[in-house]
Tab-separated table of C-alpha atoms and ligand atoms in Angstrom:
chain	number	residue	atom	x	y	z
A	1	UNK	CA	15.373	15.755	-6.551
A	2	UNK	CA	13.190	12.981	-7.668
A	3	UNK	CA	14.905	9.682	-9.073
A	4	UNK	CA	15.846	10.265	-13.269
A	5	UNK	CA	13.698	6.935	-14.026
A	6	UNK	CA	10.870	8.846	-12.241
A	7	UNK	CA	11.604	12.204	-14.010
A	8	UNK	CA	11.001	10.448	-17.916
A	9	UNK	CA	7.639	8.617	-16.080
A	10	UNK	CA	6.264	11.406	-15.254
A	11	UNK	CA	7.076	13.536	-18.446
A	12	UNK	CA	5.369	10.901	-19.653
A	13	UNK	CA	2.490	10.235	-17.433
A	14	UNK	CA	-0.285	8.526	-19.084
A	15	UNK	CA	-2.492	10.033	-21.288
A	16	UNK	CA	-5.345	8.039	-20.468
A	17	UNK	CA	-5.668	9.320	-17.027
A	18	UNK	CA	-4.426	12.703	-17.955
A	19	UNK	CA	-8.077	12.215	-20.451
A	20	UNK	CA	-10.132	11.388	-17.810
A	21	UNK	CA	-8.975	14.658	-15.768
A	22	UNK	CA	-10.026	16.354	-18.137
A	23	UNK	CA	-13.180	14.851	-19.124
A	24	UNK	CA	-14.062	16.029	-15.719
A	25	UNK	CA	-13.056	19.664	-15.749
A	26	UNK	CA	-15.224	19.384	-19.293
A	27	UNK	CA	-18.046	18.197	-16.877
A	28	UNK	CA	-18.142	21.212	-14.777
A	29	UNK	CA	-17.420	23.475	-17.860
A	30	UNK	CA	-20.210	21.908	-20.229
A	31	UNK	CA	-22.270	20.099	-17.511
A	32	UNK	CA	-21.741	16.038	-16.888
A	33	UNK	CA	-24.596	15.887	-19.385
A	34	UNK	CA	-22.905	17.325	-22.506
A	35	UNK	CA	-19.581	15.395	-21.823
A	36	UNK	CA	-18.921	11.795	-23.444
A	37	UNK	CA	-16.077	10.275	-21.575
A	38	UNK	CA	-14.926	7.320	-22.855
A	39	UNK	CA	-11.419	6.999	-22.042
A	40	UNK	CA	-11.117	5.162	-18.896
A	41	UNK	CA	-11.760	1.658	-18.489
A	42	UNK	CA	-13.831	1.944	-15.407
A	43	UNK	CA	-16.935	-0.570	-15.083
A	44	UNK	CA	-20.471	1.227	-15.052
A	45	UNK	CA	-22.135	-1.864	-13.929
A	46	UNK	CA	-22.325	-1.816	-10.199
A	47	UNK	CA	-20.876	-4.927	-8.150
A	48	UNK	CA	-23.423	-7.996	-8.011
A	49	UNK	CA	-25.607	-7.841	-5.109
A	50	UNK	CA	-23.262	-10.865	-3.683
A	51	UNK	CA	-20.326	-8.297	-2.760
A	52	UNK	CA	-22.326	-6.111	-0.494
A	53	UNK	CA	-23.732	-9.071	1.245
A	54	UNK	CA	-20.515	-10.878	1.603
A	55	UNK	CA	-19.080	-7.570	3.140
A	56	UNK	CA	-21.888	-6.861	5.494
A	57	UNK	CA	-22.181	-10.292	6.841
A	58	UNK	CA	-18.419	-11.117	6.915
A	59	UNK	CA	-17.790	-7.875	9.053
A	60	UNK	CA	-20.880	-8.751	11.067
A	61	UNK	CA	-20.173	-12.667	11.749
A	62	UNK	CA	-16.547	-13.530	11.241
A	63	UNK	CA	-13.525	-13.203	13.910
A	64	UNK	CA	-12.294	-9.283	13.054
A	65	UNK	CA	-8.923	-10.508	14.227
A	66	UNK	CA	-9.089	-13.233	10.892
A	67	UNK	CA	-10.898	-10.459	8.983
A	68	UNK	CA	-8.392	-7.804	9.029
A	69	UNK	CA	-5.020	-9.936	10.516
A	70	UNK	CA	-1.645	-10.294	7.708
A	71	UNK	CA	-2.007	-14.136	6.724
A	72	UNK	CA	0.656	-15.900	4.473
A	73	UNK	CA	1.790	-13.505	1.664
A	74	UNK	CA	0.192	-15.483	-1.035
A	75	UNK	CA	-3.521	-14.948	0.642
A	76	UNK	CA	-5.712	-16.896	3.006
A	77	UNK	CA	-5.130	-20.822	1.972
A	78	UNK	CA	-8.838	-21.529	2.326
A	79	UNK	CA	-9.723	-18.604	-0.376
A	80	UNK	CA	-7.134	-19.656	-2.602
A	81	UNK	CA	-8.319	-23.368	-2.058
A	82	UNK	CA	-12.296	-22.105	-2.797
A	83	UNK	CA	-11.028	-20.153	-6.225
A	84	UNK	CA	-8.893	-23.491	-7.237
A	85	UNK	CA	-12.123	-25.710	-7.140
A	86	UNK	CA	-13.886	-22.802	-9.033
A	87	UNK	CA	-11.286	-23.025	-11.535
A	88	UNK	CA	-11.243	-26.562	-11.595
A	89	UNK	CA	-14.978	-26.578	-12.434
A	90	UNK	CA	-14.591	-24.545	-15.679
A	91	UNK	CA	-11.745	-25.526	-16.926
A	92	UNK	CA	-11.110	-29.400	-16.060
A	93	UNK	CA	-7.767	-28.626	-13.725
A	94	UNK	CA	-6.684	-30.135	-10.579
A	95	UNK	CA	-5.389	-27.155	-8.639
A	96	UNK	CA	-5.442	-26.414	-5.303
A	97	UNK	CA	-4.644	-23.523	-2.854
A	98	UNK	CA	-0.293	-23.977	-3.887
A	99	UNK	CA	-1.475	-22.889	-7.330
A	100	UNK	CA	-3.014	-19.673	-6.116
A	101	UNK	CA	-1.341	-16.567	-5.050
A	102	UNK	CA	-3.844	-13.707	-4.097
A	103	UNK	CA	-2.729	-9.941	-5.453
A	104	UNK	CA	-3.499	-6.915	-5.518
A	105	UNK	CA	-5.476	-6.843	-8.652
A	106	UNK	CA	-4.319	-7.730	-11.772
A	107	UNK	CA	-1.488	-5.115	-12.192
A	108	UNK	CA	-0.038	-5.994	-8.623
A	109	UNK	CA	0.181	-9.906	-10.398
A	110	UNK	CA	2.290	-8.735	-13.550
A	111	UNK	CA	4.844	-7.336	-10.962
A	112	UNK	CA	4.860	-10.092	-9.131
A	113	UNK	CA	5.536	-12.302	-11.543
A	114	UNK	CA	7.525	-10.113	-13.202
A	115	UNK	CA	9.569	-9.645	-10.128
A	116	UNK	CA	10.117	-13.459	-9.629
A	117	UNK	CA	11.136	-13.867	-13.231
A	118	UNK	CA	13.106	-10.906	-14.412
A	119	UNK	CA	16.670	-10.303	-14.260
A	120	UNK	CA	18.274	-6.490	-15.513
A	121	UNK	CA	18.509	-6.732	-18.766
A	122	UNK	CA	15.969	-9.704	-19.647
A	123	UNK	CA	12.970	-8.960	-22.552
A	124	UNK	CA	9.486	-9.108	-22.092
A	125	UNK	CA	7.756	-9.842	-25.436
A	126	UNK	CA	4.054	-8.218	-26.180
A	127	UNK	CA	2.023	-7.545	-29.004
A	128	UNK	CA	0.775	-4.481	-29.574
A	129	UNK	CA	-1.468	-2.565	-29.084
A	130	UNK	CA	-0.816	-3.499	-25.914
A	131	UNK	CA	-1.664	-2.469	-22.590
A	132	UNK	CA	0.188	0.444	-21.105
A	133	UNK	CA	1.128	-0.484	-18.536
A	134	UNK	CA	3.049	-3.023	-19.147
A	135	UNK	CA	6.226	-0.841	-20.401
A	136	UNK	CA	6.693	0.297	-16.865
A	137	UNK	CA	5.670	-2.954	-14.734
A	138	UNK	CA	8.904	-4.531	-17.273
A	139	UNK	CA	10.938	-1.230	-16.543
A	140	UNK	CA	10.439	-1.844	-12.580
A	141	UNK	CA	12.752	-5.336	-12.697
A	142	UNK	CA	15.306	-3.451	-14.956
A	143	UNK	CA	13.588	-5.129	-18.297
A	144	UNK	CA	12.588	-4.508	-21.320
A	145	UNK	CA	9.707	-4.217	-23.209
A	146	UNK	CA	9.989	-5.563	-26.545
A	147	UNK	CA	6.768	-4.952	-28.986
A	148	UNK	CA	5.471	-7.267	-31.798
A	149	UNK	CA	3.373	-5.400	-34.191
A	150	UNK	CA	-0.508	-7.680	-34.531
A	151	UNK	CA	-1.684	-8.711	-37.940
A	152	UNK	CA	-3.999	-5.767	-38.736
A	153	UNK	CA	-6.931	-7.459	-40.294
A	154	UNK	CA	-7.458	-9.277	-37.106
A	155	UNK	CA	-5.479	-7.918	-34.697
A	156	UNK	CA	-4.260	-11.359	-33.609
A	157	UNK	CA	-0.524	-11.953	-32.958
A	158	UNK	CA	1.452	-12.753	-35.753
A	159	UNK	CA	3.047	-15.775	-34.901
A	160	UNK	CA	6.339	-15.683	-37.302
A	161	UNK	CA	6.910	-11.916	-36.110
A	162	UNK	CA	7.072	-12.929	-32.763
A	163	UNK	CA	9.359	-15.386	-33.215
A	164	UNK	CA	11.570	-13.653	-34.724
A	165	UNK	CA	11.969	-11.346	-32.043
A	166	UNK	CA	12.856	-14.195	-29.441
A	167	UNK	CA	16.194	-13.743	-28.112
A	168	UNK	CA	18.174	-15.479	-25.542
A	169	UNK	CA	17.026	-12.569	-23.107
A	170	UNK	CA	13.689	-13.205	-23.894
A	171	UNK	CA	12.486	-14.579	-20.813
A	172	UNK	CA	8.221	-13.652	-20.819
A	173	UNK	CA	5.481	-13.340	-23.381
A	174	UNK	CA	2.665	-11.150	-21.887
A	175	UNK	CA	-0.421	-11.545	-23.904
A	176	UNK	CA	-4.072	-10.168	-22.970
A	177	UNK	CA	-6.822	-11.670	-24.244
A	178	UNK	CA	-9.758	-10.322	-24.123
A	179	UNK	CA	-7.711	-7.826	-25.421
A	180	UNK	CA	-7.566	-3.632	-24.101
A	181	UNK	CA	-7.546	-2.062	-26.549
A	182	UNK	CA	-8.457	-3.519	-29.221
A	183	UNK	CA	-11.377	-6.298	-27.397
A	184	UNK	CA	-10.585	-9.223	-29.913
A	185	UNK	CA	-10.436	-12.515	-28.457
A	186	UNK	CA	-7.357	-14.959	-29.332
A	187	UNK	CA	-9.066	-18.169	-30.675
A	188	UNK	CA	-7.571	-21.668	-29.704
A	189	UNK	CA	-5.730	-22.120	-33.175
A	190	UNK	CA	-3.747	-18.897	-32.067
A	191	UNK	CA	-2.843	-19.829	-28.634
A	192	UNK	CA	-1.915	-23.743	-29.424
A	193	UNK	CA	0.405	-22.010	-32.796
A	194	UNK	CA	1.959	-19.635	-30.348
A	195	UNK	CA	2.310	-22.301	-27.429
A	196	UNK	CA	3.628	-24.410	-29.994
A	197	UNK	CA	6.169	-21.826	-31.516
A	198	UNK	CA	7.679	-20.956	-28.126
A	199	UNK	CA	8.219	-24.838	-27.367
A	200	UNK	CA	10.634	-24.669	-30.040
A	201	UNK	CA	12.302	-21.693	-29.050
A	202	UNK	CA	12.919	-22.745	-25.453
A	203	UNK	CA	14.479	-25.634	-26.611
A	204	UNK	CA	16.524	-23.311	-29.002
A	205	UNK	CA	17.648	-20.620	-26.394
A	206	UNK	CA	17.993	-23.696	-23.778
A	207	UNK	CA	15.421	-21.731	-21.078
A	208	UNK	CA	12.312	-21.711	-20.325
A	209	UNK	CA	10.071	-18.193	-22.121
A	210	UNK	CA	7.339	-18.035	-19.960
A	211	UNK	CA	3.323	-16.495	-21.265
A	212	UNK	CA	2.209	-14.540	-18.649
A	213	UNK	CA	-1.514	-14.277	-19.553
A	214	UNK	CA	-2.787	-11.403	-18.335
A	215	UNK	CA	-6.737	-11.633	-18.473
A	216	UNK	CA	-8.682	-9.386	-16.081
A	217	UNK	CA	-11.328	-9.485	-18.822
A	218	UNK	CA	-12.055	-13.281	-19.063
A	219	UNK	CA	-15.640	-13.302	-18.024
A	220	UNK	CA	-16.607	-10.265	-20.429
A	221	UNK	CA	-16.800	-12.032	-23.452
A	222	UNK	CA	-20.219	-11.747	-26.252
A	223	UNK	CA	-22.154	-14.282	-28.250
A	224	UNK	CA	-20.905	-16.989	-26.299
A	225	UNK	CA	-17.440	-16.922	-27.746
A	226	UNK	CA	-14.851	-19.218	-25.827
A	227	UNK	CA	-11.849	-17.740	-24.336
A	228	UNK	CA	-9.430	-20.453	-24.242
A	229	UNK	CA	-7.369	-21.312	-20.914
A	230	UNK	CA	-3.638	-20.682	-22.253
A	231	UNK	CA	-1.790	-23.806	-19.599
A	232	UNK	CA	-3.958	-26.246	-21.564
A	233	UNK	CA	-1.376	-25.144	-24.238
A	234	UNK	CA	1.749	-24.197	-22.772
A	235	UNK	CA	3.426	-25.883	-19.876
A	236	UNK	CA	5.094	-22.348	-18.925
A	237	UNK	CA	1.896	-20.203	-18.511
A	238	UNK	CA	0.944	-18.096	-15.086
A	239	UNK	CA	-2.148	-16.439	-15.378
A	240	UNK	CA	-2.912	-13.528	-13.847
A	241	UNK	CA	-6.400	-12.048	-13.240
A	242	UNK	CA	-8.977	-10.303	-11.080
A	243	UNK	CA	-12.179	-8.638	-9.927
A	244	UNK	CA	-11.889	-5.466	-11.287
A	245	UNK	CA	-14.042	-5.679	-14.001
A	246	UNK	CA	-15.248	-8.923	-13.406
A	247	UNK	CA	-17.048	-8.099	-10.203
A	248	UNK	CA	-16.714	-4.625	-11.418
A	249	UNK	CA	-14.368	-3.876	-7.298
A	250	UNK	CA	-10.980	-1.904	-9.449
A	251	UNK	CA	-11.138	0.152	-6.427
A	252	UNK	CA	-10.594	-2.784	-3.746
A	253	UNK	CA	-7.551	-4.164	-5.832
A	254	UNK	CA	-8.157	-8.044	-5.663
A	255	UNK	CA	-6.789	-10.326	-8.187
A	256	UNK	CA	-4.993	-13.993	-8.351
A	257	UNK	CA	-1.970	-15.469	-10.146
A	258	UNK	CA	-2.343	-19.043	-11.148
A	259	UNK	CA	1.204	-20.623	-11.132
A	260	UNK	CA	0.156	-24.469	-12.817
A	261	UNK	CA	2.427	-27.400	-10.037
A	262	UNK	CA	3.492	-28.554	-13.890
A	263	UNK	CA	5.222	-24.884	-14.877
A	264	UNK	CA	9.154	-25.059	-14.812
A	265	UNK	CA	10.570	-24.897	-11.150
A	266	UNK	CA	7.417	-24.341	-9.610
A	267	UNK	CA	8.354	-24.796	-6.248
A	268	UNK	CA	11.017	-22.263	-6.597
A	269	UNK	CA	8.310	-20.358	-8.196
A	270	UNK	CA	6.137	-20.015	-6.111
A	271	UNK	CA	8.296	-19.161	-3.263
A	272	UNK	CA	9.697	-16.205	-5.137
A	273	UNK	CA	6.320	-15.116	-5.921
A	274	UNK	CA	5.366	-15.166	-2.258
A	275	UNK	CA	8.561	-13.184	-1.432
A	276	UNK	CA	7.445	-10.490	-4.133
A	277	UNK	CA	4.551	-10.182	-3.228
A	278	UNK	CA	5.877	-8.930	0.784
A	279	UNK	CA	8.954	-7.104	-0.531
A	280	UNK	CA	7.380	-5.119	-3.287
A	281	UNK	CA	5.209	-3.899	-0.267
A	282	UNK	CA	1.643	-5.234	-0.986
A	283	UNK	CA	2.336	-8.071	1.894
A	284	UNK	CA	-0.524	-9.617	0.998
A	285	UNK	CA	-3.991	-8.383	-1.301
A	286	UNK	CA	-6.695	-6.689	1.151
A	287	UNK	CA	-7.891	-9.406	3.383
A	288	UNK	CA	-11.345	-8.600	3.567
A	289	UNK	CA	-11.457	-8.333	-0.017
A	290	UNK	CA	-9.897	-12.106	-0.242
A	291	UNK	CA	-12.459	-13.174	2.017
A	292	UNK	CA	-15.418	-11.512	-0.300
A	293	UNK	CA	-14.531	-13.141	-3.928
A	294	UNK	CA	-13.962	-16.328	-2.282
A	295	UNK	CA	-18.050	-16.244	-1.283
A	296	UNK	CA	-18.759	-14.839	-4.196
A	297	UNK	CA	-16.815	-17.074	-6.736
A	298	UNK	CA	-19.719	-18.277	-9.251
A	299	UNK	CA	-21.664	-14.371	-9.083
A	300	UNK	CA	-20.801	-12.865	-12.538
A	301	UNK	CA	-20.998	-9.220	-13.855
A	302	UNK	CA	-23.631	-8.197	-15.865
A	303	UNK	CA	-22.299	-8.845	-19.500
A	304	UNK	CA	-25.492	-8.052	-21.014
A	305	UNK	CA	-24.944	-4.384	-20.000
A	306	UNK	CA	-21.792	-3.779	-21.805
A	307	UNK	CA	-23.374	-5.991	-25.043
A	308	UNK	CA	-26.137	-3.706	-25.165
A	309	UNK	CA	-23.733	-0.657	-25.599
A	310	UNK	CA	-21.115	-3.093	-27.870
A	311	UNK	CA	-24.583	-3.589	-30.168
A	312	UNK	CA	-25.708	0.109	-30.416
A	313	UNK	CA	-22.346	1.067	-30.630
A	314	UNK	CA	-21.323	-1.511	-33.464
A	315	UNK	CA	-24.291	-0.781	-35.395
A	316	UNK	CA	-24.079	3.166	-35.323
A	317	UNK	CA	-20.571	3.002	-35.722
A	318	UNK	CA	-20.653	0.999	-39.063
A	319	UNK	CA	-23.681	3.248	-40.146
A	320	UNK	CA	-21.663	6.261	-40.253
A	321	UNK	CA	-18.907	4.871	-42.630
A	322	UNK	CA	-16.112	4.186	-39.442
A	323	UNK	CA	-13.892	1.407	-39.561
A	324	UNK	CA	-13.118	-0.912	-36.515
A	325	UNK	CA	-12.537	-4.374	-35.141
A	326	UNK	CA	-15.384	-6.138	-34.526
A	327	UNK	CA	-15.446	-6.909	-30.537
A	328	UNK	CA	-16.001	-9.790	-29.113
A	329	UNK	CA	-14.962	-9.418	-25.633
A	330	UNK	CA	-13.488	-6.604	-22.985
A	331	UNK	CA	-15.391	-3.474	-23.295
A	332	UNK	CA	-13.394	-1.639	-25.761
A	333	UNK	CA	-13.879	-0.201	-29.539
A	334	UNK	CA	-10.706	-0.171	-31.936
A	335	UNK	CA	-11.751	2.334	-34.461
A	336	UNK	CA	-9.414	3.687	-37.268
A	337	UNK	CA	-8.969	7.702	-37.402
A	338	UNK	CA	-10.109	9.071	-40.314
A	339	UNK	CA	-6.937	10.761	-40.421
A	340	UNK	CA	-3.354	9.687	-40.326
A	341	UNK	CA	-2.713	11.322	-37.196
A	342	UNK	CA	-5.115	9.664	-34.446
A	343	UNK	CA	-4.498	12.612	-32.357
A	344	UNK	CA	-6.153	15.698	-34.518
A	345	UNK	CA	-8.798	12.755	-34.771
A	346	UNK	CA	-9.474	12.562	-30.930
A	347	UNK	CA	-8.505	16.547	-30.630
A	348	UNK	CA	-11.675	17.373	-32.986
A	349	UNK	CA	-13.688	15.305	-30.801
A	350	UNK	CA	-12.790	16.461	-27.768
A	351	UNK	CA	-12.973	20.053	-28.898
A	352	UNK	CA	-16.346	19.865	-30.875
A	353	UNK	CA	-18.534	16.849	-29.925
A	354	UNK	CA	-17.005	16.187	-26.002
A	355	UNK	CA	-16.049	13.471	-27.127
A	356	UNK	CA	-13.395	11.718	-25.341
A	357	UNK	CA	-11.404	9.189	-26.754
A	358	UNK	CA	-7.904	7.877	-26.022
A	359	UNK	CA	-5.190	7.727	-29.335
A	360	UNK	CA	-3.952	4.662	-30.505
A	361	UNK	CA	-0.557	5.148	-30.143
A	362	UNK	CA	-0.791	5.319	-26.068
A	363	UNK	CA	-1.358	1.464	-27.102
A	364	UNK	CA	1.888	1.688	-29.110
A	365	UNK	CA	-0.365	1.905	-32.292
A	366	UNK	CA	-0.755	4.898	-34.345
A	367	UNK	CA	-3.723	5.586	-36.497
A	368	UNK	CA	-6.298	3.814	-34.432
A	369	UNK	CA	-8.460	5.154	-31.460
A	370	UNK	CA	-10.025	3.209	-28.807
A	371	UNK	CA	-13.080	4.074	-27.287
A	372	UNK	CA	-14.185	2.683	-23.562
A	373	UNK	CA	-17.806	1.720	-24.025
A	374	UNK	CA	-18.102	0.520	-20.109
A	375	UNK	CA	-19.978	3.909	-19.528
A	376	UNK	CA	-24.072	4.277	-19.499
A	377	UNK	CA	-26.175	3.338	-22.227
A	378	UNK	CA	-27.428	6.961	-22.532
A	379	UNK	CA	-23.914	8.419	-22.813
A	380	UNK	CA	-23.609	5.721	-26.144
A	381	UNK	CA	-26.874	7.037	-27.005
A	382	UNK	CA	-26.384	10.971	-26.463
A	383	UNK	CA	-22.616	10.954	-28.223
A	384	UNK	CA	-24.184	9.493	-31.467
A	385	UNK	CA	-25.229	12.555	-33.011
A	386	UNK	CA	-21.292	13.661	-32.561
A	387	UNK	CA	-19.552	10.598	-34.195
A	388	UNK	CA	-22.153	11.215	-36.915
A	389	UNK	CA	-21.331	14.574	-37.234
A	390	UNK	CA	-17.539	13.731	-37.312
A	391	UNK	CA	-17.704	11.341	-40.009
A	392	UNK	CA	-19.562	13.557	-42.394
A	393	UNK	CA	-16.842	16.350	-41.068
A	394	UNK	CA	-13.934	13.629	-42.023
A	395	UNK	CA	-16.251	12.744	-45.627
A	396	UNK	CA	-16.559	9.245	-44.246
B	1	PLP	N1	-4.290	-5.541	-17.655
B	1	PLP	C1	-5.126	-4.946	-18.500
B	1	PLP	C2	-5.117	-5.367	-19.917
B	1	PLP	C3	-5.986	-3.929	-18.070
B	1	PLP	O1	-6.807	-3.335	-18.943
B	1	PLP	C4	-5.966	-3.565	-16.704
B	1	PLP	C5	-6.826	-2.480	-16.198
B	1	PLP	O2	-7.489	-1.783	-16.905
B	1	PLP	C6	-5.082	-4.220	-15.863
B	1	PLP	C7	-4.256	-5.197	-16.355
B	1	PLP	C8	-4.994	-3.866	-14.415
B	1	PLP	O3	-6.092	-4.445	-13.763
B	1	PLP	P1	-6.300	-4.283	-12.187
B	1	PLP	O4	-7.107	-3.047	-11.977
B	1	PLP	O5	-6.994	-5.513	-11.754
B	1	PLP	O6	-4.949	-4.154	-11.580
């Protein structure tokens, strides 16, 4: 009955949310105490104080025919002028509301752009690990997904590799940085090699290969560490973010795409990104929502909360003999198994510490596990005893 596409998807149905089902049938079985879940990416920090106020005082003062009315698909022009000026602040830019297209988070974006760009049969380019995800959102448009193995000291893209896998179908690079799963963070002299890498190839393949930077992580970065803004080094870069972790709202799925006036055929651009955005069905990202992260533009998450886990974490970690990439941004641990196959790894946690953890190679990288740290401090704390007891088991 159901489509074949859809028949292989849902064979295939991912295992990280197929993980957190079961972490909570573990919960009633063991009690939510004895259970260590950290497989989904789901913010522990609740939303800054500015959100709730927003709401309340939006809902209480402003016209409820503006508040919950459609608007242009690409989002209320005065919200996407406010976030423009924000942007503008951090990063030296001159955009206004044109550049801005409000989504539905970040994952609504990637279609959208996807869907503007894509024709059957075109590549998209990551690196992996890589986001899930992304397999399918390039699968939607008829594309597909082409994977560039990182350089595994640092977990950075290897810049030769990915040229080499440039075709003339190639049509998007998708990179992610702060980076699920692995939570490095691509320094400058990466992004200007890359940036500088694909200007050759356009010229080569005679189109443009757009980077679609995908960074719904940008503000969750430790010790101060830049995260550089990827159209100050390639003319063809959208960017596509949101508030889900940010603001810690996945649940009210709000995001932005960032299509730079100086991108190739930006007017044409934009106007098929609008057009996605309606005929892929979101219309337009929740309206009230819009209205909220417009007021609430400079609040910020509580980073310090998911360092204080990162430190315990990096230090215990390291104590027991495991190996792993240092993080510097996200909220995610890359930790090599102990054993070639990740999955009897995460199996013997699950099954004798509670442990939940998701295998590497749902990131298209075998061998590794990553574990979600964006859970409470006292869940890092209680699950220590277990990832001690696992390394001796593994003779690390
Ligand atoms: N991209 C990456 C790398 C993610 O980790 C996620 C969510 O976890 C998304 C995109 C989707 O974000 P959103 O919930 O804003 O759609």
């Amino acid at each position: 009955m159901i489509s074949d596409k859809m028949k292989s998807m849902v064979a295939n149905s991912s295992v990280i949310r197929a993980m957190f089902e079961e972490g909570k049938k573990m919960a009633v079985q063991y009690g939510a105490d004895h259970v260590f879940d950290f497989s989904l990416g789901n913010p522990n920090v609740p939303a800054p104080s500015c959100v709730k106020e927003a709401i309340l005082d939006i809902i209480e003062h402003e016209d409820s025919l503006h508040v919950h009315g459609y608007m242009s698909n690409s989002g209320y022009e005065e919200v996407r002028q406010t976030l423009a000026e924000h942007l503008n602040t951090l990063y030296g830019k001159s955009y206004s509301a044109e550049n801005l297209l409000m989504t539905v988070g970040a994952a609504g974006g990637l279609n959208v752009i996807f869907k503007a760009l894509l024709n059957p049969g075109d590549e998209v380019i990551t690196v992996s690990p890589y986001f899930v995800e992304y397999r399918s959102y390039a699968g939607n448009f008829g594309a597909a997904l082409i994977e560039s193995p990182t350089d595994p000291d640092t977990f950075y893209p290897d810049i030769e590799d990915l040229e080499r896998r440039i075709t003339e179908r190639t049509k998007i690079l998708i990179l992610n940085s702060p980076n699920n799963p692995t939570g490095v963070v691509y320094p400058e002299s990466v992004i200007r090699a890359i940036g500088e890498m694909l200007s050759k190839k356009e010229k080569e393949i005679g189109h443009p290969i757009f980077i679609v930077s995908d960074e719904p992580y940008r503000e969750i970065a430790f010790d101060g560490i830049e995260v550089p803004w990827i159209p100050d080094f390639y003319r063809n870069t959208v960017v596509g973010s949101s508030y889900s972790k940010s603001l810690s709202l996945p649940g009210e799925r709000i995001g932005y795409l960032v299509i730079p006036s100086e991108a190739e055929d930006f007017e044409n651009l934009v106007a098929a990104c609008n057009v996605a955005n309606r005929i892929l069905g979101f219309v337009n990202a929740p309206s009230l929502m819009q209205l909220v992260v417009a007021r609430c533009a400079d609040a910020k998450t509580d980073v310090e909360f998911y360092d204080r886990n990162r430190k315990l974490l990096y230090k215990s970690l390291k104590d027991f003999g495991y190996t792993f990439t240092k993080p510097d941004g996200a909220f995610y641990f890359w930790v090599k198994s102990p054993v070639e196959d990740e999955r009897e790894f995460v199996e013997y946690l699950k099954n004798n510490e509670q442990i939940l953890v998701v295998p590497g190679r749902s990131f298209g990288c075998a061998g590794w596990v990553r574990i979600a740290y964006c859970v409470s401090h006292e869940t890092i704390q209680n699950s220590l005893p277990g990832f001690e007891r696992t390394a001796q088991h593994y003779g690390l």
